[in-house]
CSV table of C-alpha atoms in Angstrom, one decimal:
chain,number,residue,atom,x,y,z
A,85,MET,CA,23.6,-6.2,-12.8
A,86,LYS,CA,20.5,-8.5,-12.9
A,87,SER,CA,17.2,-6.9,-13.8
A,88,ILE,CA,13.7,-8.2,-14.5
A,89,VAL,CA,12.1,-6.7,-17.6
A,90,TYR,CA,9.0,-7.1,-19.8
A,91,SER,CA,8.6,-5.7,-23.3
A,92,GLN,CA,4.9,-6.5,-23.8
A,93,THR,CA,1.9,-7.0,-21.6
A,94,GLY,CA,0.7,-10.5,-20.6
A,95,ASP,CA,0.9,-13.2,-18.0
A,96,PRO,CA,3.9,-13.7,-15.7
A,97,SER,CA,5.8,-15.5,-18.5
A,98,VAL,CA,6.6,-12.1,-20.1
A,99,LEU,CA,9.0,-11.3,-17.2
A,100,GLN,CA,12.6,-12.0,-18.2
A,101,LEU,CA,15.8,-11.9,-16.3
A,102,VAL,CA,18.5,-10.0,-18.1
A,103,ASP,CA,21.9,-8.4,-17.6
A,104,ARG,CA,22.2,-4.6,-17.7
A,105,PRO,CA,24.8,-2.0,-16.9
A,106,VAL,CA,24.7,-0.1,-13.7
A,107,THR,CA,23.9,3.5,-14.3
A,108,GLU,CA,24.7,6.7,-12.5
A,109,PRO,CA,22.1,9.0,-10.9
A,110,GLY,CA,21.4,12.4,-12.5
A,111,ALA,CA,20.4,15.5,-10.6
A,112,ASP,CA,17.8,14.9,-7.9
A,113,GLU,CA,18.2,11.1,-8.4
A,114,VAL,CA,19.4,8.3,-6.1
A,115,ARG,CA,20.9,4.9,-6.9
A,116,VAL,CA,19.8,2.3,-4.5
A,117,ARG,CA,21.1,-1.3,-4.1
A,118,ILE,CA,17.8,-3.1,-3.7
A,119,VAL,CA,17.8,-5.6,-0.9
A,120,VAL,CA,14.1,-6.6,-0.9
A,121,SER,CA,11.5,-5.8,-3.5
A,122,GLY,CA,7.8,-5.8,-2.6
A,123,VAL,CA,5.1,-6.9,-5.0
A,124,ASN,CA,1.7,-5.3,-5.1
A,125,PRO,CA,-1.5,-5.9,-7.2
A,126,THR,CA,-0.7,-2.7,-9.1
A,127,ASP,CA,2.5,-4.5,-10.4
A,128,TRP,CA,0.7,-7.4,-12.0
A,129,LYS,CA,-2.1,-5.1,-13.2
A,130,SER,CA,0.4,-2.9,-15.0
A,131,ARG,CA,2.1,-6.0,-16.4
A,132,ARG,CA,-1.2,-7.4,-17.7
A,133,GLY,CA,-2.4,-4.1,-19.2
A,134,SER,CA,-5.8,-4.1,-20.8
A,135,ALA,CA,-4.9,-6.9,-23.3
A,136,PRO,CA,-2.1,-9.4,-23.8
A,137,GLY,CA,0.6,-8.1,-26.2
A,138,GLN,CA,-0.4,-4.5,-25.7
A,139,GLY,CA,2.3,-2.0,-26.5
A,140,LEU,CA,4.1,-0.2,-23.6
A,141,ALA,CA,5.1,3.4,-23.1
A,142,PHE,CA,8.8,2.2,-23.2
A,143,ASP,CA,10.6,-0.5,-25.2
A,144,ASP,CA,10.7,-2.5,-22.0
A,145,VAL,CA,9.9,-1.9,-18.3
A,146,VAL,CA,11.4,-3.0,-15.0
A,147,PRO,CA,8.5,-3.7,-12.6
A,148,GLY,CA,8.3,-3.1,-8.9
A,149,GLN,CA,6.9,0.0,-7.2
A,150,ASP,CA,8.1,-0.7,-3.7
A,151,GLY,CA,11.3,-1.9,-2.1
A,152,ALA,CA,14.0,-1.3,0.4
A,153,GLY,CA,17.8,-1.2,0.2
A,154,ILE,CA,21.0,0.9,0.7
A,155,VAL,CA,21.9,4.1,-1.1
A,156,GLU,CA,24.9,3.6,-3.4
A,157,ALA,CA,25.1,7.0,-5.0
A,158,VAL,CA,23.3,10.4,-5.1
A,159,GLY,CA,23.0,13.0,-7.8
A,160,ALA,CA,23.4,16.8,-7.5
A,161,GLY,CA,20.8,18.4,-5.2
A,162,VAL,CA,20.0,15.4,-3.1
A,163,GLN,CA,20.2,16.2,0.6
A,164,HIS,CA,17.7,14.1,2.6
A,165,VAL,CA,19.6,10.8,2.0
A,166,GLY,CA,23.2,10.0,1.6
A,167,VAL,CA,25.5,7.1,0.5
A,168,GLY,CA,25.2,4.2,3.0
A,169,ASP,CA,21.7,5.1,4.2
A,170,ARG,CA,19.1,2.4,4.6
A,171,VAL,CA,16.0,3.5,2.7
A,172,TRP,CA,12.5,2.4,1.6
A,173,LEU,CA,11.0,3.3,-1.8
A,174,VAL,CA,7.6,4.0,-3.3
A,175,LEU,CA,6.3,4.4,-6.8
A,176,ALA,CA,9.8,3.5,-8.1
A,177,ALA,CA,8.5,2.4,-11.5
A,178,TYR,CA,5.9,5.1,-12.0
A,179,GLN,CA,6.3,6.7,-15.5
A,180,ARG,CA,9.8,5.3,-15.7
A,181,ALA,CA,11.3,2.5,-17.8
A,182,ASN,CA,14.2,1.4,-15.7
A,183,SER,CA,13.6,2.4,-12.1
A,184,GLY,CA,11.5,-0.5,-10.8
A,185,THR,CA,12.7,-2.4,-7.7
A,186,ALA,CA,12.9,-5.9,-9.5
A,187,GLN,CA,16.6,-5.4,-10.1
A,188,GLU,CA,19.8,-5.2,-8.2
A,189,TYR,CA,20.3,-1.5,-8.6
A,190,ALA,CA,17.6,1.1,-9.2
A,191,VAL,CA,18.1,4.8,-10.1
A,192,LEU,CA,15.0,6.8,-9.3
A,193,PRO,CA,13.8,10.3,-8.2
A,194,ALA,CA,15.0,11.2,-4.8
A,195,GLU,CA,11.5,12.3,-3.8
A,196,ARG,CA,10.5,8.6,-3.9
A,197,VAL,CA,13.2,7.6,-1.5
A,198,PHE,CA,12.9,7.8,2.3
A,199,LEU,CA,15.2,6.9,5.2
A,200,LEU,CA,14.4,3.6,6.9
A,201,PRO,CA,14.5,3.9,10.7
A,202,GLU,CA,17.2,1.9,12.4
A,203,ASN,CA,14.7,-0.4,14.2
A,204,ALA,CA,12.9,-1.3,11.0
A,205,SER,CA,13.9,-4.3,8.8
A,206,PHE,CA,14.3,-4.4,5.0
A,207,ASP,CA,11.2,-6.6,5.1
A,208,GLN,CA,9.2,-3.8,6.7
A,209,GLY,CA,10.6,-1.2,4.3
A,210,ALA,CA,9.6,-3.3,1.3
A,211,SER,CA,6.1,-3.8,2.7
A,212,LEU,CA,5.4,-0.1,3.1
A,213,GLY,CA,5.2,2.0,-0.1
A,214,VAL,CA,1.9,1.6,-1.9
A,215,PRO,CA,-0.1,-0.2,0.9
A,216,ALA,CA,1.0,1.9,3.8
A,217,ILE,CA,0.7,5.3,2.0
A,218,THR,CA,-2.6,4.3,0.5
A,219,ALA,CA,-3.8,3.4,4.0
A,220,TYR,CA,-2.4,6.7,5.4
A,221,ARG,CA,-4.2,8.7,2.7
A,222,ALA,CA,-7.5,6.9,3.4
A,223,LEU,CA,-7.2,7.7,7.1
A,224,THR,CA,-6.5,11.4,6.6
A,225,VAL,CA,-9.2,12.5,4.1
A,226,ALA,CA,-12.2,13.0,6.5
A,227,GLU,CA,-13.9,16.4,6.6
A,228,ASP,CA,-13.4,16.4,10.4
A,229,GLY,CA,-9.7,15.4,10.2
A,230,PRO,CA,-7.1,14.7,11.0
A,231,HIS,CA,-4.9,15.5,8.0
A,232,ARG,CA,-1.7,14.1,9.6
A,233,LEU,CA,-1.3,11.0,11.8
A,234,HIS,CA,0.4,10.8,15.2
A,235,PRO,CA,-0.5,9.2,18.5
A,236,GLY,CA,-3.9,10.6,19.6
A,237,ALA,CA,-4.8,12.0,16.1
A,238,LEU,CA,-7.7,9.6,15.8
A,239,ALA,CA,-8.6,9.4,19.5
A,240,GLY,CA,-12.3,9.0,20.0
A,241,LYS,CA,-12.9,8.0,16.3
A,242,VAL,CA,-14.3,4.7,15.1
A,243,VAL,CA,-12.7,3.4,11.9
A,244,LEU,CA,-14.1,0.6,9.9
A,245,VAL,CA,-11.6,-1.2,7.7
A,246,ALA,CA,-13.1,-3.4,5.0
A,247,GLY,CA,-10.9,-6.4,4.2
A,248,GLY,CA,-8.6,-6.1,7.2
A,249,ALA,CA,-6.5,-9.1,6.2
A,250,GLY,CA,-5.2,-7.4,3.0
A,251,ALA,CA,-2.0,-5.4,2.8
A,252,VAL,CA,-3.7,-2.0,2.7
A,253,GLY,CA,-6.2,-3.2,5.3
A,254,HIS,CA,-3.4,-4.4,7.6
A,255,ALA,CA,-1.6,-1.1,7.3
A,256,ALA,CA,-4.8,0.8,7.9
A,257,ILE,CA,-5.5,-1.2,11.1
A,258,GLN,CA,-2.0,-0.6,12.4
A,259,LEU,CA,-1.9,3.1,11.6
A,260,ALA,CA,-5.4,3.7,13.0
A,261,ARG,CA,-4.5,2.0,16.2
A,262,TRP,CA,-1.2,3.9,16.5
A,263,ALA,CA,-3.2,7.1,16.0
A,264,GLY,CA,-5.6,6.1,18.8
A,265,ALA,CA,-8.7,5.0,16.9
A,266,SER,CA,-11.1,2.2,17.8
A,267,VAL,CA,-10.8,-0.2,14.8
A,268,VAL,CA,-13.6,-2.4,13.4
A,269,THR,CA,-12.8,-4.6,10.5
A,270,THR,CA,-14.8,-7.0,8.3
A,271,VAL,CA,-13.3,-10.2,6.9
A,272,SER,CA,-14.6,-13.4,5.1
A,273,GLY,CA,-13.9,-16.0,7.7
A,274,PRO,CA,-11.9,-17.3,10.8
A,275,ALA,CA,-8.4,-17.5,9.1
A,276,LYS,CA,-8.5,-13.9,8.0
A,277,ALA,CA,-10.1,-12.9,11.3
A,278,ALA,CA,-7.1,-14.2,13.1
A,279,LEU,CA,-4.8,-12.1,11.0
A,280,ALA,CA,-6.9,-8.9,11.5
A,281,THR,CA,-6.8,-9.5,15.2
A,282,ALA,CA,-3.1,-10.0,15.2
A,283,ALA,CA,-2.8,-6.7,13.3
A,284,GLY,CA,-4.5,-5.0,16.2
A,285,ALA,CA,-8.2,-4.6,15.3
A,286,GLN,CA,-10.3,-4.6,18.4
A,287,HIS,CA,-13.5,-5.7,16.7
A,288,VAL,CA,-13.3,-8.3,13.9
A,289,LEU,CA,-16.6,-9.2,12.2
A,290,THR,CA,-17.6,-11.5,9.3
A,291,TYR,CA,-19.1,-9.4,6.5
A,292,THR,CA,-21.5,-12.2,5.4
A,293,ASP,CA,-23.2,-12.3,8.8
A,294,PRO,CA,-26.8,-11.2,8.3
A,295,ASP,CA,-26.7,-9.0,11.4
A,296,VAL,CA,-23.3,-7.4,10.6
A,297,VAL,CA,-24.9,-3.9,10.5
A,298,ALA,CA,-26.4,-4.4,14.0
A,299,GLN,CA,-23.0,-5.7,15.2
A,300,ILE,CA,-21.3,-2.5,13.9
A,301,ARG,CA,-24.0,-0.3,15.3
A,302,ALA,CA,-23.6,-1.9,18.7
A,303,ILE,CA,-20.0,-0.9,18.7
A,304,ALA,CA,-20.6,2.6,17.2
A,305,PRO,CA,-24.3,3.6,18.0
A,306,GLU,CA,-23.9,7.0,16.3
A,307,GLY,CA,-22.2,5.4,13.3
A,308,VAL,CA,-18.5,5.0,12.4
A,309,ASP,CA,-16.5,8.1,11.6
A,310,LEU,CA,-14.5,6.7,8.7
A,311,ILE,CA,-14.6,3.7,6.4
A,312,VAL,CA,-11.5,2.4,4.5
A,313,GLU,CA,-13.2,0.7,1.6
A,314,VAL,CA,-11.7,-2.0,-0.7
A,315,ALA,CA,-15.0,-3.1,-2.3
A,316,PRO,CA,-17.4,-0.2,-2.8
A,317,ALA,CA,-19.7,-2.0,-5.2
A,318,GLN,CA,-20.3,-4.8,-2.7
A,319,ASN,CA,-20.4,-2.7,0.4
A,320,ALA,CA,-22.3,0.4,-0.5
A,321,ARG,CA,-25.4,-0.5,1.4
A,322,LEU,CA,-23.5,-1.7,4.4
A,323,ASP,CA,-21.4,1.5,4.4
A,324,LEU,CA,-24.5,3.7,4.2
A,325,ALA,CA,-26.1,1.8,7.1
A,326,VAL,CA,-23.2,2.3,9.5
A,327,ILE,CA,-21.7,5.7,8.5
A,328,ARG,CA,-22.3,8.6,10.9
A,329,ASN,CA,-23.5,12.0,9.9
A,330,ARG,CA,-20.6,13.8,8.1
A,331,GLY,CA,-18.7,10.6,8.0
A,332,SER,CA,-16.2,9.7,5.2
A,333,ILE,CA,-15.8,6.7,3.0
A,334,ALA,CA,-12.3,6.4,1.5
A,335,VAL,CA,-12.3,4.1,-1.6
A,336,TYR,CA,-8.9,2.7,-2.7
A,337,ALA,CA,-9.9,-0.3,-4.8
A,338,ASN,CA,-12.7,-1.8,-6.9
A,339,ASN,CA,-12.9,-5.3,-5.6
A,340,GLY,CA,-16.2,-6.8,-6.6
A,341,GLY,CA,-17.0,-4.4,-9.5
A,342,ASP,CA,-16.5,-1.1,-11.1
A,343,GLN,CA,-20.0,0.3,-10.8
A,344,VAL,CA,-21.4,1.6,-7.6
A,345,THR,CA,-25.1,2.5,-7.0
A,346,LEU,CA,-25.8,5.0,-4.3
A,347,ASP,CA,-29.1,6.2,-2.8
A,348,VAL,CA,-28.6,10.0,-3.3
A,349,ARG,CA,-31.3,11.1,-0.8
A,350,GLN,CA,-30.0,9.0,2.1
A,351,HIS,CA,-26.4,10.2,1.5
A,352,PHE,CA,-27.7,13.7,1.3
A,353,SER,CA,-29.3,13.4,4.7
A,354,LEU,CA,-26.0,12.2,6.3
A,355,ASN,CA,-23.7,14.6,4.5
A,356,VAL,CA,-21.6,11.6,3.6
A,357,ARG,CA,-18.2,12.2,1.8
A,358,TYR,CA,-16.9,9.7,-0.7
A,359,GLN,CA,-13.1,10.1,-1.2
A,360,PHE,CA,-11.4,8.1,-3.9
A,361,VAL,CA,-7.7,7.3,-3.4
A,362,LEU,CA,-5.1,6.6,-6.1
A,363,LEU,CA,-1.6,6.9,-5.0
A,364,TYR,CA,-0.1,7.7,-8.4
A,365,THR,CA,-1.8,11.0,-8.7
A,366,VAL,CA,-2.2,12.0,-5.0
A,367,GLY,CA,0.8,14.4,-5.2
A,368,ALA,CA,4.4,14.5,-3.9
A,369,ASP,CA,3.5,16.7,-0.9
A,370,VAL,CA,1.0,14.1,0.4
A,371,ILE,CA,3.4,11.2,-0.1
A,372,ARG,CA,6.2,13.2,1.7
A,373,ALA,CA,3.9,13.9,4.7
A,374,ALA,CA,2.8,10.3,4.7
A,375,ALA,CA,6.3,9.0,4.7
A,376,GLU,CA,7.3,11.2,7.7
A,377,ASP,CA,4.4,10.0,9.8
A,378,ILE,CA,4.8,6.4,8.7
A,379,ASN,CA,8.5,6.6,9.8
A,380,ALA,CA,7.3,7.9,13.2
A,381,ALA,CA,5.0,4.9,13.4
A,382,LEU,CA,7.9,2.6,12.5
A,383,VAL,CA,10.0,4.1,15.2
A,384,ASP,CA,7.2,3.4,17.7
A,385,GLY,CA,7.0,-0.2,16.5
A,386,ALA,CA,3.6,0.2,15.1
A,387,LEU,CA,4.0,-1.2,11.6
A,388,THR,CA,5.2,-4.7,12.0
A,389,VAL,CA,5.0,-7.6,9.4
A,390,GLY,CA,5.0,-11.4,9.5
A,391,GLU,CA,2.2,-13.8,10.4
A,392,GLU,CA,2.4,-13.0,14.1
A,393,ALA,CA,1.6,-9.4,13.1
A,394,GLY,CA,-1.2,-10.3,10.8
A,395,LEU,CA,0.7,-10.1,7.5
A,396,PRO,CA,2.3,-13.4,6.4
A,397,LEU,CA,5.4,-13.1,4.3
A,398,HIS,CA,6.0,-15.1,1.1
A,399,ARG,CA,9.5,-15.0,-0.5
A,400,THR,CA,11.1,-15.6,-3.8
A,401,ASP,CA,14.4,-14.6,-5.3
A,402,LEU,CA,14.9,-12.3,-8.3
A,403,ALA,CA,15.1,-15.1,-10.8
A,404,HIS,CA,11.6,-16.2,-9.7
A,405,THR,CA,9.9,-12.8,-9.9
A,406,ALA,CA,7.3,-14.4,-12.2
A,407,ASP,CA,6.4,-16.7,-9.4
A,408,ALA,CA,6.0,-13.7,-7.1
A,409,HIS,CA,3.7,-12.0,-9.5
A,410,ALA,CA,1.7,-15.1,-9.9
A,411,LEU,CA,1.3,-15.4,-6.2
A,412,VAL,CA,0.0,-11.9,-5.8
A,413,GLU,CA,-2.3,-12.3,-8.9
A,414,SER,CA,-3.8,-15.4,-7.3
A,415,GLY,CA,-4.9,-13.4,-4.3
A,416,VAL,CA,-2.5,-15.0,-1.8
A,417,VAL,CA,-3.1,-13.6,1.7
A,418,GLY,CA,-0.1,-11.7,3.0
A,419,LYS,CA,2.9,-9.9,1.5
A,420,VAL,CA,5.0,-11.2,-1.3
A,421,LEU,CA,8.7,-10.2,-1.1
A,422,ILE,CA,11.5,-10.7,-3.6
A,423,GLU,CA,15.0,-11.1,-2.0
A,424,VAL,CA,17.1,-9.3,-4.5
A,425,SER,CA,20.5,-8.7,-3.0
A,426,ALA,CA,22.9,-11.4,-1.8
A,427,GLY,CA,23.4,-9.3,1.3
A,428,PHE,CA,19.7,-9.7,2.4
A,429,ALA,CA,19.3,-9.5,6.1
A,430,PRO,CA,16.7,-7.9,8.5
A,431,ALA,CA,17.9,-5.0,10.5
A,432,ALA,CA,19.3,-5.9,13.9
């Protein structure tokens, strides 16, 4: 089979296409024929490491945390998926050398493999994983709940999504709308505003507007219930100005800086909760619950992709995985997908 590997950290040129034998799954493992691999910022950040040429935990690594495909074989103890099932994957490469989705066949832990609903395409499946579960987690950490999502779970709540044109922001908008929230999002300009609107946000604002706080307060006079935050260093003052008493700010990235300065007394007075979100260490139980609810949203048609849905798709093939990484690293708007298998086709 064809696999992409890298044996040292660095720019996309460290990614190499090689031939490797297909391996059999062990107990509690699944072998999946990868149809589409999704590329996330976490993939290029892992490939870059902290310095070029830095050593790896393994001799070489197959990248790719997310993907979708068809189950080819299952090991002992696997019950929730079977041979021939269409599936989507998350954290495929986490703490494993050879399980990433940038290859034709991946053997990975069964707990990272989930059935793909019949009405969902492989494109949708490969676009879930890290972005959708991160968004789900951010929407379910508030003190006043909910801790699971379903239609009506966020009814009466106002959710502010910072960076609504990004992959996590896009999923957060769609999941929040599916769960019944009123969604406000902030973007940098008209092009991204159009995408956030297509995703379903009812209120799309430009974060550089001098009166953006007043605009948000006009929508939510008592303050927003929950903020899904991509840039806490840049947005700390804005978030404090619009969060309600006992509101929560879920931080999933550090765009704009690693250091955040908070006014302790003002946050005290509002009982504000900051919740940081990192999918790698959130726990298998949270990921499993998220996957169940995300699949329910897929069945309801709530998690669509493509430019008409607010998430443009950019494609490469496996041999051009380096180009896919470079696209994501450049900050391209939308989702970058790698068409891995010759049998690539959306679901009917």
